[in-house]
Amino acid sequence: MTPFPNPLPEVRAALEESRAHLNRILDQVGDRWATQVYSDGAQWNVGQIVTHLAISEGGMFKTAQGIAAGSEGVPADFDIDRYNRRSVEKRADTPPESAREELAAIRAELLAWAGTLTDEQWAAKGRHATLNVYSVRQFLKIMAIHEKQHADDIAAALGIT
């Protein structure tokens, strides 16, 4: 008997729901990829946010894999703002469709990997890019929340309901 219910169904549902939400919004962007969404901080447009989501999806997945394997997560001196800014700048020429394809590929790999986790791996804890410490289960749920928040910001900027 496991000490707690397997979190895979709950995590899978959260990740699938956030991705469906993001895709519903992105399918309505049309030719507005260059529309500014944020006026402070990173000052990203819609296309840059999609690139950011692809980058962060891969980064959080890699970090979660490391934590499940026993690592501490990101370094204690990790600068999330610098990382986000520089990583999107480096991929400035990424077309939105390429970023969306990358998101789909990473998510499929992530869900396949999540299906292999043991109770101990789900419960393993490590440092997230925010420098907070989370379990692998929490990490994957944060990925869904992060994606949904950016999707909601895009929808608000473009007037998508």
CSV table of N, CA and C in Angstrom, one decimal:
chain,number,residue,atom,x,y,z
A,1,MET,N,0.8,-1.2,0.0
A,1,MET,CA,0.0,0.0,0.0
A,1,MET,C,0.9,1.2,0.0
A,2,THR,N,0.6,2.2,-0.8
A,2,THR,CA,1.3,3.4,-0.9
A,2,THR,C,0.9,4.4,0.2
A,3,PRO,N,1.9,5.2,0.7
A,3,PRO,CA,1.6,6.2,1.8
A,3,PRO,C,0.6,7.3,1.3
A,4,PHE,N,0.5,7.5,0.1
A,4,PHE,CA,-0.5,8.5,-0.4
A,4,PHE,C,-0.9,8.1,-1.8
A,5,PRO,N,-2.0,8.6,-2.3
A,5,PRO,CA,-2.5,8.2,-3.6
A,5,PRO,C,-1.5,8.7,-4.7
A,6,ASN,N,-1.4,7.9,-5.7
A,6,ASN,CA,-0.5,8.3,-6.8
A,6,ASN,C,-0.9,9.6,-7.4
A,7,PRO,N,0.0,10.6,-7.4
A,7,PRO,CA,-0.4,12.0,-7.9
A,7,PRO,C,-0.5,12.1,-9.4
A,8,LEU,N,-0.1,11.0,-10.2
A,8,LEU,CA,-0.1,11.1,-11.6
A,8,LEU,C,-1.4,11.6,-12.2
A,9,PRO,N,-2.6,11.0,-11.8
A,9,PRO,CA,-3.8,11.4,-12.5
A,9,PRO,C,-4.1,12.9,-12.2
A,10,GLU,N,-3.9,13.4,-11.0
A,10,GLU,CA,-4.1,14.8,-10.7
A,10,GLU,C,-3.2,15.7,-11.5
A,11,VAL,N,-1.9,15.4,-11.5
A,11,VAL,CA,-0.9,16.2,-12.2
A,11,VAL,C,-1.2,16.1,-13.7
A,12,ARG,N,-1.4,15.0,-14.2
A,12,ARG,CA,-1.7,14.9,-15.7
A,12,ARG,C,-2.9,15.7,-16.0
A,13,ALA,N,-4.0,15.7,-15.2
A,13,ALA,CA,-5.2,16.5,-15.5
A,13,ALA,C,-4.8,18.0,-15.5
A,14,ALA,N,-4.0,18.4,-14.5
A,14,ALA,CA,-3.7,19.9,-14.4
A,14,ALA,C,-2.8,20.3,-15.6
A,15,LEU,N,-1.9,19.4,-16.0
A,15,LEU,CA,-1.1,19.7,-17.2
A,15,LEU,C,-1.9,19.7,-18.5
A,16,GLU,N,-2.8,18.8,-18.6
A,16,GLU,CA,-3.6,18.7,-19.9
A,16,GLU,C,-4.5,19.9,-19.9
A,17,GLU,N,-5.1,20.3,-18.8
A,17,GLU,CA,-6.0,21.4,-18.7
A,17,GLU,C,-5.3,22.7,-19.1
A,18,SER,N,-4.1,22.9,-18.5
A,18,SER,CA,-3.4,24.2,-18.8
A,18,SER,C,-3.0,24.2,-20.2
A,19,ARG,N,-2.6,23.1,-20.8
A,19,ARG,CA,-2.2,23.1,-22.2
A,19,ARG,C,-3.4,23.4,-23.1
A,20,ALA,N,-4.5,22.7,-22.8
A,20,ALA,CA,-5.7,23.0,-23.7
A,20,ALA,C,-6.1,24.5,-23.6
A,21,HIS,N,-6.0,25.0,-22.4
A,21,HIS,CA,-6.3,26.5,-22.2
A,21,HIS,C,-5.4,27.3,-23.0
A,22,LEU,N,-4.1,27.1,-22.9
A,22,LEU,CA,-3.1,27.8,-23.7
A,22,LEU,C,-3.4,27.7,-25.2
A,23,ASN,N,-3.6,26.5,-25.7
A,23,ASN,CA,-3.8,26.3,-27.1
A,23,ASN,C,-5.1,27.0,-27.6
A,24,ARG,N,-6.2,26.9,-26.8
A,24,ARG,CA,-7.4,27.7,-27.2
A,24,ARG,C,-7.1,29.1,-27.4
A,25,ILE,N,-6.3,29.7,-26.5
A,25,ILE,CA,-5.9,31.1,-26.7
A,25,ILE,C,-5.0,31.4,-27.8
A,26,LEU,N,-4.0,30.6,-28.0
A,26,LEU,CA,-3.0,30.8,-29.0
A,26,LEU,C,-3.7,30.5,-30.4
A,27,ASP,N,-4.7,29.7,-30.5
A,27,ASP,CA,-5.4,29.5,-31.8
A,27,ASP,C,-6.1,30.7,-32.2
A,28,GLN,N,-6.3,31.6,-31.3
A,28,GLN,CA,-7.1,32.9,-31.6
A,28,GLN,C,-6.2,34.1,-31.8
A,29,VAL,N,-4.9,33.9,-31.7
A,29,VAL,CA,-4.0,35.0,-31.9
A,29,VAL,C,-4.0,35.6,-33.3
A,30,GLY,N,-4.1,34.8,-34.3
A,30,GLY,CA,-4.1,35.3,-35.6
A,30,GLY,C,-2.8,35.9,-36.0
A,31,ASP,N,-2.8,37.2,-36.4
A,31,ASP,CA,-1.5,37.8,-36.8
A,31,ASP,C,-1.0,38.8,-35.7
A,32,ARG,N,-1.4,38.5,-34.5
A,32,ARG,CA,-1.1,39.5,-33.4
A,32,ARG,C,0.0,39.0,-32.5
A,33,TRP,N,1.0,38.2,-33.0
A,33,TRP,CA,2.1,37.6,-32.3
A,33,TRP,C,3.0,38.7,-31.7
A,34,ALA,N,3.1,39.9,-32.4
A,34,ALA,CA,4.0,40.9,-32.0
A,34,ALA,C,3.3,41.9,-31.0
A,35,THR,N,2.0,41.6,-30.6
A,35,THR,CA,1.3,42.5,-29.6
A,35,THR,C,2.0,42.4,-28.3
A,36,GLN,N,2.3,43.6,-27.7
A,36,GLN,CA,2.9,43.7,-26.4
A,36,GLN,C,2.0,43.2,-25.3
A,37,VAL,N,2.4,42.3,-24.4
A,37,VAL,CA,1.6,41.8,-23.3
A,37,VAL,C,2.0,42.4,-22.0
A,38,TYR,N,3.3,42.5,-21.8
A,38,TYR,CA,3.8,43.1,-20.5
A,38,TYR,C,4.5,44.4,-20.8
A,39,SER,N,4.2,45.4,-20.0
A,39,SER,CA,4.8,46.8,-20.2
A,39,SER,C,5.9,47.0,-19.2
A,40,ASP,N,6.1,46.1,-18.3
A,40,ASP,CA,7.2,46.3,-17.4
A,40,ASP,C,8.0,45.0,-17.3
A,41,GLY,N,9.1,44.9,-16.6
A,41,GLY,CA,9.9,43.7,-16.5
A,41,GLY,C,10.4,43.3,-17.9
A,42,ALA,N,10.1,42.1,-18.3
A,42,ALA,CA,10.6,41.6,-19.6
A,42,ALA,C,10.0,42.3,-20.8
A,43,GLN,N,8.9,42.9,-20.7
A,43,GLN,CA,8.2,43.6,-21.8
A,43,GLN,C,8.0,42.7,-23.0
A,44,TRP,N,7.6,41.5,-22.8
A,44,TRP,CA,7.4,40.5,-23.9
A,44,TRP,C,6.1,40.7,-24.6
A,45,ASN,N,6.2,40.3,-25.9
A,45,ASN,CA,5.0,40.3,-26.8
A,45,ASN,C,4.5,38.8,-26.7
A,46,VAL,N,3.4,38.6,-27.5
A,46,VAL,CA,2.8,37.2,-27.4
A,46,VAL,C,3.8,36.2,-27.9
A,47,GLY,N,4.5,36.4,-29.0
A,47,GLY,CA,5.4,35.4,-29.5
A,47,GLY,C,6.6,35.1,-28.5
A,48,GLN,N,7.1,36.2,-27.9
A,48,GLN,CA,8.1,36.0,-26.9
A,48,GLN,C,7.7,35.2,-25.7
A,49,ILE,N,6.4,35.4,-25.3
A,49,ILE,CA,5.9,34.6,-24.2
A,49,ILE,C,5.8,33.1,-24.6
A,50,VAL,N,5.4,32.8,-25.8
A,50,VAL,CA,5.3,31.4,-26.2
A,50,VAL,C,6.8,30.8,-26.2
A,51,THR,N,7.7,31.6,-26.7
A,51,THR,CA,9.1,31.1,-26.6
A,51,THR,C,9.5,30.9,-25.2
A,52,HIS,N,9.2,31.8,-24.3
A,52,HIS,CA,9.5,31.7,-22.9
A,52,HIS,C,8.9,30.4,-22.3
A,53,LEU,N,7.6,30.2,-22.7
A,53,LEU,CA,7.0,28.9,-22.2
A,53,LEU,C,7.7,27.7,-22.6
A,54,ALA,N,8.2,27.6,-23.9
A,54,ALA,CA,8.9,26.5,-24.4
A,54,ALA,C,10.2,26.3,-23.6
A,55,ILE,N,10.9,27.4,-23.4
A,55,ILE,CA,12.2,27.4,-22.7
A,55,ILE,C,12.0,26.9,-21.2
A,56,SER,N,11.0,27.5,-20.6
A,56,SER,CA,10.8,27.2,-19.2
A,56,SER,C,10.2,25.8,-19.0
A,57,GLU,N,9.4,25.3,-19.9
A,57,GLU,CA,8.9,24.0,-19.9
A,57,GLU,C,10.1,23.0,-19.9
A,58,GLY,N,11.0,23.2,-20.8
A,58,GLY,CA,12.2,22.3,-20.9
A,58,GLY,C,13.0,22.4,-19.6
A,59,GLY,N,13.2,23.7,-19.2
A,59,GLY,CA,14.1,23.9,-18.0
A,59,GLY,C,13.5,23.3,-16.7
A,60,MET,N,12.2,23.5,-16.5
A,60,MET,CA,11.5,22.9,-15.3
A,60,MET,C,11.5,21.4,-15.4
A,61,PHE,N,11.3,20.9,-16.6
A,61,PHE,CA,11.2,19.4,-16.7
A,61,PHE,C,12.6,18.9,-16.4
A,62,LYS,N,13.7,19.4,-16.9
A,62,LYS,CA,15.0,19.0,-16.6
A,62,LYS,C,15.3,19.1,-15.1
A,63,THR,N,14.9,20.2,-14.5
A,63,THR,CA,15.2,20.3,-13.1
A,63,THR,C,14.4,19.3,-12.3
A,64,ALA,N,13.1,19.0,-12.7
A,64,ALA,CA,12.3,18.0,-12.0
A,64,ALA,C,13.0,16.6,-12.1
A,65,GLN,N,13.5,16.3,-13.3
A,65,GLN,CA,14.1,15.0,-13.5
A,65,GLN,C,15.3,14.9,-12.6
A,66,GLY,N,16.1,16.0,-12.5
A,66,GLY,CA,17.3,16.0,-11.6
A,66,GLY,C,16.9,15.8,-10.2
A,67,ILE,N,15.8,16.5,-9.7
A,67,ILE,CA,15.4,16.3,-8.3
A,67,ILE,C,14.9,14.9,-8.1
A,68,ALA,N,14.2,14.3,-9.0
A,68,ALA,CA,13.7,12.9,-8.9
A,68,ALA,C,14.9,12.0,-8.8
A,69,ALA,N,16.0,12.4,-9.4
A,69,ALA,CA,17.2,11.5,-9.4
A,69,ALA,C,18.2,11.9,-8.2
A,70,GLY,N,17.8,12.9,-7.4
A,70,GLY,CA,18.5,13.1,-6.2
A,70,GLY,C,19.3,14.5,-6.2
A,71,SER,N,19.1,15.3,-7.2
A,71,SER,CA,19.9,16.6,-7.2
A,71,SER,C,19.1,17.6,-6.3
A,72,GLU,N,19.7,18.7,-6.0
A,72,GLU,CA,19.1,19.8,-5.2
A,72,GLU,C,18.3,20.7,-6.0
A,73,GLY,N,18.3,20.6,-7.3
A,73,GLY,CA,17.5,21.5,-8.2
A,73,GLY,C,18.4,22.6,-8.7
A,74,VAL,N,17.9,23.8,-8.9
A,74,VAL,CA,18.7,24.9,-9.5
A,74,VAL,C,19.7,25.4,-8.4
A,75,PRO,N,20.8,26.0,-8.8
A,75,PRO,CA,21.7,26.5,-7.9
A,75,PRO,C,21.1,27.5,-6.9
A,76,ALA,N,21.7,27.7,-5.7
A,76,ALA,CA,21.1,28.6,-4.7
A,76,ALA,C,21.2,30.0,-5.2
A,77,ASP,N,22.1,30.3,-6.1
A,77,ASP,CA,22.3,31.7,-6.6
A,77,ASP,C,21.6,32.0,-7.9
A,78,PHE,N,20.7,31.1,-8.3
A,78,PHE,CA,20.1,31.2,-9.6
A,78,PHE,C,19.3,32.5,-9.7
A,79,ASP,N,19.4,33.2,-10.8
A,79,ASP,CA,18.8,34.5,-11.1
A,79,ASP,C,17.7,34.3,-12.1
A,80,ILE,N,16.5,34.1,-11.7
A,80,ILE,CA,15.4,33.8,-12.7
A,80,ILE,C,15.1,34.9,-13.6
A,81,ASP,N,15.2,36.1,-13.2
A,81,ASP,CA,14.9,37.3,-14.1
A,81,ASP,C,16.0,37.3,-15.2
A,82,ARG,N,17.2,37.2,-14.8
A,82,ARG,CA,18.3,37.2,-15.8
A,82,ARG,C,18.2,36.0,-16.8
A,83,TYR,N,17.9,34.9,-16.2
A,83,TYR,CA,17.8,33.7,-17.1
A,83,TYR,C,16.6,33.9,-18.1
A,84,ASN,N,15.5,34.3,-17.6
A,84,ASN,CA,14.3,34.5,-18.5
A,84,ASN,C,14.6,35.5,-19.6
A,85,ARG,N,15.2,36.6,-19.2
A,85,ARG,CA,15.5,37.7,-20.1
A,85,ARG,C,16.4,37.2,-21.2
A,86,ARG,N,17.6,36.6,-20.8
A,86,ARG,CA,18.6,36.2,-21.7
A,86,ARG,C,18.2,35.0,-22.6
A,87,SER,N,17.5,34.1,-22.0
A,87,SER,CA,17.1,32.9,-22.8
A,87,SER,C,16.1,33.3,-23.9
A,88,VAL,N,15.2,34.2,-23.7
A,88,VAL,CA,14.3,34.6,-24.7
A,88,VAL,C,15.0,35.5,-25.7
A,89,GLU,N,15.9,36.4,-25.3
A,89,GLU,CA,16.7,37.2,-26.2
A,89,GLU,C,17.5,36.3,-27.2
A,90,LYS,N,18.1,35.2,-26.6
A,90,LYS,CA,18.9,34.3,-27.5
A,90,LYS,C,18.0,33.6,-28.5
A,91,ARG,N,16.8,33.5,-28.3
A,91,ARG,CA,15.9,32.7,-29.2
A,91,ARG,C,14.9,33.7,-29.8
A,92,ALA,N,15.3,34.9,-30.0
A,92,ALA,CA,14.4,36.0,-30.6
A,92,ALA,C,13.8,35.6,-31.9
A,93,ASP,N,14.5,34.8,-32.7
A,93,ASP,CA,14.0,34.5,-34.0
A,93,ASP,C,13.1,33.2,-34.1
A,94,THR,N,12.7,32.7,-32.9
A,94,THR,CA,11.9,31.5,-32.9
A,94,THR,C,10.5,31.8,-33.4
A,95,PRO,N,10.0,31.2,-34.5
A,95,PRO,CA,8.7,31.4,-34.9
A,95,PRO,C,7.7,30.8,-33.8
A,96,PRO,N,6.5,31.4,-33.6
A,96,PRO,CA,5.6,30.9,-32.6
A,96,PRO,C,5.2,29.4,-32.9
A,97,GLU,N,5.1,29.1,-34.2
A,97,GLU,CA,4.7,27.7,-34.5
A,97,GLU,C,5.8,26.7,-34.0
A,98,SER,N,7.0,27.1,-34.2
A,98,SER,CA,8.2,26.2,-33.7
A,98,SER,C,8.1,26.1,-32.2
A,99,ALA,N,7.9,27.2,-31.5
A,99,ALA,CA,7.8,27.2,-30.0
A,99,ALA,C,6.6,26.3,-29.6
A,100,ARG,N,5.5,26.3,-30.3
A,100,ARG,CA,4.3,25.5,-30.0
A,100,ARG,C,4.7,24.0,-30.2
A,101,GLU,N,5.4,23.7,-31.3
A,101,GLU,CA,5.8,22.3,-31.6
A,101,GLU,C,6.7,21.8,-30.5
A,102,GLU,N,7.6,22.7,-30.0
A,102,GLU,CA,8.5,22.3,-29.0
A,102,GLU,C,7.8,22.1,-27.7
A,103,LEU,N,6.8,22.9,-27.4
A,103,LEU,CA,6.0,22.8,-26.2
A,103,LEU,C,5.3,21.4,-26.2
A,104,ALA,N,4.7,21.0,-27.4
A,104,ALA,CA,4.0,19.7,-27.5
A,104,ALA,C,5.0,18.6,-27.3
A,105,ALA,N,6.1,18.7,-27.9
A,105,ALA,CA,7.1,17.6,-27.8
A,105,ALA,C,7.6,17.4,-26.3
A,106,ILE,N,7.9,18.5,-25.7
A,106,ILE,CA,8.4,18.4,-24.3
A,106,ILE,C,7.3,17.9,-23.4
A,107,ARG,N,6.1,18.3,-23.6
A,107,ARG,CA,5.0,17.9,-22.7
A,107,ARG,C,4.7,16.4,-22.9
A,108,ALA,N,4.8,15.9,-24.1
A,108,ALA,CA,4.6,14.4,-24.3
A,108,ALA,C,5.7,13.7,-23.6
A,109,GLU,N,6.9,14.1,-23.7
A,109,GLU,CA,8.1,13.5,-23.0
A,109,GLU,C,7.9,13.6,-21.5
A,110,LEU,N,7.5,14.7,-21.0
A,110,LEU,CA,7.2,14.9,-19.6
A,110,LEU,C,6.2,14.0,-19.0
A,111,LEU,N,5.1,13.9,-19.7
A,111,LEU,CA,4.0,13.0,-19.3
A,111,LEU,C,4.4,11.5,-19.3
A,112,ALA,N,5.2,11.1,-20.3
A,112,ALA,CA,5.7,9.7,-20.3
A,112,ALA,C,6.6,9.5,-19.1
A,113,TRP,N,7.5,10.4,-18.9
A,113,TRP,CA,8.4,10.3,-17.7
A,113,TRP,C,7.6,10.3,-16.4
A,114,ALA,N,6.6,11.1,-16.3
A,114,ALA,CA,5.9,11.2,-15.0
A,114,ALA,C,5.2,9.8,-14.7
A,115,GLY,N,4.9,9.1,-15.7
A,115,GLY,CA,4.2,7.8,-15.6
A,115,GLY,C,5.2,6.8,-15.0
A,116,THR,N,6.5,7.1,-15.0
A,116,THR,CA,7.5,6.1,-14.5
A,116,THR,C,7.9,6.4,-13.0
A,117,LEU,N,7.4,7.5,-12.4
A,117,LEU,CA,7.9,7.9,-11.1
A,117,LEU,C,7.4,7.0,-10.0
A,118,THR,N,8.3,6.8,-9.0
A,118,THR,CA,8.0,6.0,-7.8
A,118,THR,C,7.4,7.0,-6.8
A,119,ASP,N,6.8,6.5,-5.7
A,119,ASP,CA,6.3,7.4,-4.7
A,119,ASP,C,7.4,8.3,-4.1
A,120,GLU,N,8.6,7.7,-4.0
A,120,GLU,CA,9.8,8.5,-3.4
A,120,GLU,C,10.2,9.6,-4.4
A,121,GLN,N,10.1,9.3,-5.7
A,121,GLN,CA,10.5,10.4,-6.6
A,121,GLN,C,9.5,11.5,-6.7
A,122,TRP,N,8.2,11.1,-6.6
A,122,TRP,CA,7.2,12.2,-6.6
A,122,TRP,C,7.4,13.1,-5.3
A,123,ALA,N,7.8,12.5,-4.2
A,123,ALA,CA,8.0,13.2,-3.0
A,123,ALA,C,9.3,13.9,-2.9
A,124,ALA,N,10.3,13.6,-3.7
A,124,ALA,CA,11.6,14.2,-3.6
A,124,ALA,C,11.5,15.7,-3.8
A,125,LYS,N,12.3,16.4,-3.0
A,125,LYS,CA,12.2,17.9,-3.0
A,125,LYS,C,13.5,18.5,-3.5
A,126,GLY,N,13.4,19.7,-4.2
A,126,GLY,CA,14.5,20.4,-4.6
A,126,GLY,C,14.2,21.9,-4.9
A,127,ARG,N,15.2,22.6,-5.3
A,127,ARG,CA,15.0,24.1,-5.5
A,127,ARG,C,14.5,24.4,-6.9
A,128,HIS,N,13.4,25.2,-6.9
A,128,HIS,CA,12.8,25.7,-8.1
A,128,HIS,C,13.5,27.0,-8.5
A,129,ALA,N,13.3,27.4,-9.7
A,129,ALA,CA,14.0,28.7,-10.2
A,129,ALA,C,13.6,29.9,-9.4
A,130,THR,N,12.5,29.8,-8.6
A,130,THR,CA,12.1,30.9,-7.7
A,130,THR,C,12.9,30.9,-6.4
A,131,LEU,N,13.7,29.8,-6.3
A,131,LEU,CA,14.5,29.5,-5.1
A,131,LEU,C,13.7,28.9,-4.0
A,132,ASN,N,12.4,28.7,-4.2
A,132,ASN,CA,11.6,27.9,-3.2
A,132,ASN,C,11.8,26.4,-3.4
A,133,VAL,N,11.7,25.6,-2.4
A,133,VAL,CA,11.9,24.2,-2.5
A,133,VAL,C,10.5,23.5,-2.6
A,134,TYR,N,10.4,22.7,-3.6
A,134,TYR,CA,9.2,22.0,-3.9
A,134,TYR,C,9.4,20.5,-4.2
A,135,SER,N,8.4,19.7,-4.0
A,135,SER,CA,8.4,18.3,-4.4
A,135,SER,C,8.3,18.2,-5.9
A,136,VAL,N,8.6,17.1,-6.5
A,136,VAL,CA,8.5,16.9,-7.9
A,136,VAL,C,7.0,17.0,-8.2
A,137,ARG,N,6.1,16.5,-7.4
A,137,ARG,CA,4.7,16.7,-7.7
A,137,ARG,C,4.3,18.2,-7.7
A,138,GLN,N,4.8,18.9,-6.8
A,138,GLN,CA,4.5,20.4,-6.8
A,138,GLN,C,5.1,21.1,-8.0
A,139,PHE,N,6.3,20.6,-8.4
A,139,PHE,CA,7.0,21.2,-9.6
A,139,PHE,C,6.1,21.1,-10.8
A,140,LEU,N,5.6,19.9,-11.0
A,140,LEU,CA,4.8,19.7,-12.2
A,140,LEU,C,3.5,20.4,-12.2
A,141,LYS,N,2.9,20.6,-11.0
A,141,LYS,CA,1.7,21.4,-10.9
A,141,LYS,C,2.0,22.9,-11.1
A,142,ILE,N,3.2,23.3,-10.7
A,142,ILE,CA,3.6,24.7,-10.9
A,142,ILE,C,3.8,25.0,-12.4
A,143,MET,N,4.2,24.0,-13.1
A,143,MET,CA,4.3,24.1,-14.6
A,143,MET,C,3.0,24.4,-15.2
A,144,ALA,N,2.0,23.8,-14.7
A,144,ALA,CA,0.6,24.0,-15.2
A,144,ALA,C,0.1,25.4,-14.9
A,145,ILE,N,0.4,25.8,-13.6
A,145,ILE,CA,0.0,27.1,-13.2
A,145,ILE,C,0.7,28.2,-14.0
A,146,HIS,N,2.0,28.1,-14.1
A,146,HIS,CA,2.8,29.0,-14.9
A,146,HIS,C,2.3,29.2,-16.3
A,147,GLU,N,2.0,28.1,-17.0
A,147,GLU,CA,1.5,28.1,-18.3
A,147,GLU,C,0.1,28.8,-18.4
A,148,LYS,N,-0.8,28.5,-17.4
A,148,LYS,CA,-2.1,29.1,-17.4
A,148,LYS,C,-2.0,30.6,-17.1
A,149,GLN,N,-1.2,31.0,-16.3
A,149,GLN,CA,-1.0,32.5,-16.0
A,149,GLN,C,-0.6,33.2,-17.2
A,150,HIS,N,0.4,32.7,-17.9
A,150,HIS,CA,0.8,33.4,-19.1
A,150,HIS,C,-0.3,33.4,-20.2
A,151,ALA,N,-1.0,32.3,-20.3
A,151,ALA,CA,-2.1,32.2,-21.3
A,151,ALA,C,-3.2,33.3,-20.9
A,152,ASP,N,-3.5,33.4,-19.6
A,152,ASP,CA,-4.5,34.4,-19.2
A,152,ASP,C,-4.0,35.8,-19.5
A,153,ASP,N,-2.7,36.1,-19.4
A,153,ASP,CA,-2.1,37.4,-19.7
A,153,ASP,C,-2.2,37.7,-21.2
A,154,ILE,N,-2.0,36.7,-22.0
A,154,ILE,CA,-2.1,36.8,-23.5
A,154,ILE,C,-3.6,37.1,-23.8
A,155,ALA,N,-4.5,36.3,-23.2
A,155,ALA,CA,-5.9,36.5,-23.5
A,155,ALA,C,-6.4,37.9,-23.1
A,156,ALA,N,-5.9,38.4,-22.0
A,156,ALA,CA,-6.3,39.8,-21.5
A,156,ALA,C,-5.8,40.8,-22.5
A,157,ALA,N,-4.5,40.7,-22.9
A,157,ALA,CA,-3.9,41.7,-23.8
A,157,ALA,C,-4.6,41.7,-25.2
A,158,LEU,N,-5.1,40.6,-25.6
A,158,LEU,CA,-5.7,40.5,-26.9
A,158,LEU,C,-7.2,40.5,-26.9
A,159,GLY,N,-7.8,40.6,-25.7
A,159,GLY,CA,-9.3,40.6,-25.6
A,159,GLY,C,-9.9,39.3,-26.0
A,160,ILE,N,-9.2,38.2,-25.7
A,160,ILE,CA,-9.8,36.9,-26.0
A,160,ILE,C,-10.5,36.4,-24.7
A,161,THR,N,-11.7,35.9,-24.9
A,161,THR,CA,-12.5,35.4,-23.8
A,161,THR,C,-12.5,33.9,-23.7
